[in-house]
Short mmCIF file of C-alpha atoms in Angstrom, two decimals:
data_model
loop_
_atom_site.label_atom_id
_atom_site.label_comp_id
_atom_site.label_asym_id
_atom_site.label_seq_id
_atom_site.Cartn_x
_atom_site.Cartn_y
_atom_site.Cartn_z
CA MET S 283 -3.15 2.11 -17.89
CA THR S 284 -1.34 3.49 -16.01
CA ASP S 285 1.72 2.07 -14.22
CA GLU S 286 0.54 3.12 -10.76
CA LYS S 287 -2.80 1.41 -11.74
CA TYR S 288 -0.67 -2.01 -12.67
CA MET S 289 0.96 -1.70 -9.28
CA GLU S 290 -2.61 -1.69 -7.91
CA LEU S 291 -3.41 -4.90 -9.26
CA ALA S 292 0.43 -6.18 -7.80
CA ILE S 293 -1.05 -5.02 -4.21
CA THR S 294 -4.19 -6.59 -5.07
CA GLU S 295 -2.58 -9.90 -5.12
CA ALA S 296 -0.45 -9.32 -2.65
CA GLU S 297 -3.02 -8.59 -0.25
CA ALA S 298 -5.14 -11.78 -0.80
CA ALA S 299 -1.79 -13.24 0.10
CA ALA S 300 -1.30 -11.94 3.48
CA GLY S 301 -4.86 -13.05 3.63
CA ARG S 302 -3.76 -16.41 2.85
CA GLY S 303 -1.13 -16.06 5.54
CA GLU S 304 1.28 -15.33 2.81
CA VAL S 305 4.51 -13.05 3.02
CA PRO S 306 2.21 -10.39 0.87
CA VAL S 307 4.14 -10.00 -2.06
CA GLY S 308 2.20 -9.71 -4.91
CA ALA S 309 3.31 -9.52 -9.07
CA VAL S 310 1.35 -8.58 -12.59
CA VAL S 311 2.62 -9.47 -15.99
CA VAL S 312 1.23 -7.02 -18.23
CA GLU S 313 2.13 -7.16 -22.70
CA ALA S 314 3.37 -3.93 -23.15
CA SER S 315 2.61 -3.70 -26.85
CA SER S 316 -0.81 -3.78 -25.81
CA GLY S 317 -1.58 -3.16 -22.37
CA ARG S 318 -3.22 -6.66 -21.48
CA VAL S 319 -2.72 -7.85 -18.38
CA LEU S 320 -1.20 -11.70 -19.01
CA ALA S 321 -0.95 -12.94 -15.11
CA ARG S 322 -1.70 -12.15 -11.71
CA ALA S 323 -0.24 -14.18 -8.31
CA GLY S 324 0.59 -13.42 -5.15
CA ASN S 325 2.86 -15.26 -3.32
CA ARG S 326 1.97 -19.27 -2.59
CA VAL S 327 5.17 -21.38 -0.67
CA GLU S 328 2.78 -22.48 2.07
CA ALA S 329 -0.29 -22.75 0.59
CA ASP S 330 1.85 -25.45 -2.45
CA SER S 331 4.46 -26.50 0.10
CA ASP S 332 6.99 -24.48 -2.68
CA PRO S 333 9.92 -23.09 -1.63
CA ALA S 334 10.13 -21.29 -5.26
CA GLY S 335 6.12 -20.44 -4.91
CA HIS S 336 7.33 -16.54 -5.67
CA ALA S 337 4.50 -14.20 -7.37
CA GLU S 338 6.98 -13.31 -9.64
CA LEU S 339 8.01 -16.67 -10.23
CA LEU S 340 4.43 -18.16 -10.44
CA ALA S 341 3.02 -15.03 -12.45
CA LEU S 342 5.96 -15.74 -15.10
CA ARG S 343 4.98 -19.38 -15.66
CA ALA S 344 0.92 -18.16 -16.12
CA ALA S 345 2.23 -15.53 -18.85
CA ALA S 346 4.33 -17.60 -20.89
CA ALA S 347 1.94 -20.24 -20.61
CA ALA S 348 -0.40 -17.60 -21.99
CA VAL S 349 1.26 -16.58 -24.49
CA GLY S 350 2.98 -19.95 -25.84
CA ALA S 351 7.05 -18.94 -25.00
CA PRO S 352 8.85 -19.27 -22.29
CA ARG S 353 10.45 -15.79 -23.65
CA LEU S 354 8.86 -12.16 -22.67
CA PRO S 355 10.76 -9.45 -24.76
CA ASP S 356 7.68 -7.46 -25.03
CA CYS S 357 6.44 -8.01 -21.44
CA ASP S 358 6.90 -5.27 -18.07
CA LEU S 359 5.93 -7.00 -14.48
CA TYR S 360 5.07 -5.29 -11.33
CA VAL S 361 5.71 -6.56 -8.64
CA THR S 362 5.46 -5.55 -5.05
CA LEU S 363 8.89 -6.09 -3.66
CA GLU S 364 12.54 -5.97 -4.85
CA PRO S 365 12.68 -9.52 -6.64
CA CYS S 366 15.12 -12.17 -4.60
CA ALA S 367 18.27 -13.63 -6.52
CA MET S 368 15.73 -16.31 -7.65
CA CYS S 369 13.13 -14.28 -9.18
CA ALA S 370 15.77 -12.13 -10.59
CA GLN S 371 17.09 -14.72 -12.74
CA ALA S 372 13.72 -16.02 -13.52
CA ILE S 373 12.98 -12.60 -14.69
CA ALA S 374 16.18 -12.93 -16.62
CA PHE S 375 15.99 -15.84 -18.80
CA ALA S 376 12.18 -14.57 -19.79
CA ARG S 377 13.83 -11.64 -21.08
CA ILE S 378 11.39 -9.04 -18.99
CA ARG S 379 11.59 -5.85 -20.98
CA ARG S 380 10.89 -3.60 -17.97
CA LEU S 381 10.84 -4.50 -14.42
CA TYR S 382 8.79 -2.87 -12.04
CA PHE S 383 8.81 -2.76 -7.80
CA GLY S 384 7.60 -1.01 -5.01
CA ALA S 385 9.32 -1.64 -2.09
CA TYR S 386 13.10 -2.62 -1.92
CA ASP S 387 14.77 -5.70 -0.09
CA ALA S 388 17.88 -4.88 2.18
CA LYS S 389 17.59 -8.36 3.42
CA GLY S 390 17.00 -10.83 0.35
CA GLY S 391 16.68 -8.41 -2.79
CA GLY S 392 18.66 -9.81 -5.57
CA VAL S 393 18.17 -6.55 -7.58
CA GLU S 394 19.65 -3.50 -6.11
CA HIS S 395 20.90 -5.39 -3.13
CA GLY S 396 22.66 -8.32 -2.77
CA ALA S 397 23.67 -10.26 -5.73
CA ARG S 398 22.41 -7.55 -7.96
CA ILE S 399 21.96 -10.26 -10.57
CA PHE S 400 21.47 -7.66 -13.56
CA GLU S 401 24.83 -5.78 -12.84
CA GLN S 402 26.31 -9.81 -13.34
CA PRO S 403 28.54 -10.58 -16.34
CA THR S 404 26.53 -13.79 -16.13
CA CYS S 405 23.21 -12.10 -16.90
CA HIS S 406 21.98 -13.06 -20.26
CA HIS S 407 19.49 -10.40 -20.11
CA ALA S 408 18.80 -7.17 -17.98
CA PRO S 409 15.39 -5.75 -18.31
CA GLU S 410 15.12 -2.03 -17.72
CA VAL S 411 14.44 -1.31 -13.77
CA VAL S 412 11.91 0.86 -12.26
CA GLY S 413 12.50 0.97 -8.49
CA GLY S 414 10.11 2.26 -5.75
CA LEU S 415 6.58 2.67 -7.30
CA GLU S 416 3.91 2.98 -4.84
CA GLU S 417 7.27 1.83 -2.19
CA ARG S 418 5.39 2.94 0.95
CA ARG S 419 2.09 1.28 -0.06
CA CYS S 420 3.94 -2.00 -0.48
CA ALA S 421 6.58 -1.29 2.11
CA ALA S 422 3.84 -0.71 4.87
CA LEU S 423 1.87 -4.24 3.26
CA LEU S 424 5.10 -5.81 4.80
CA GLN S 425 5.83 -4.13 7.62
CA ASP S 426 1.56 -4.79 8.94
CA PHE S 427 1.96 -8.59 8.00
CA PHE S 428 4.87 -8.99 10.00
CA ALA S 429 3.89 -7.00 12.66
CA GLY S 430 1.33 -8.84 12.84
CA ARG S 431 2.96 -12.64 13.47
CA ARG S 432 5.25 -10.68 16.19
#
């Protein structure tokens, strides 16, 4: 599969999240060496009454359970929105190899904006970061969702 195809899976998860009334963010964890999808998730903050129910955290937990280890050094994470600082720190703790994200988040992002977690001297691991993958589609999902709420 190509990076765009993995992001397409994340977009599908984001669309499903929107259908549940969640902010449309989706994430997919892929084992880099095999290309096997280990986990997929969409936001579940509202459904689970969980402020930490972000797609990235849910996908990381499921992938760690699938491989039976808390660290995922041979894994890539695809997410439709730039991760927040909480998710970026979890990505660092999980030792993700490469992070791909779609839309940039100037207000709540923690990778290219805000806290810039991976640039902090206290960060134990910084993955390679590729931002802007399918950016327009990912941004449009969010814009359409919030426009419909207004």
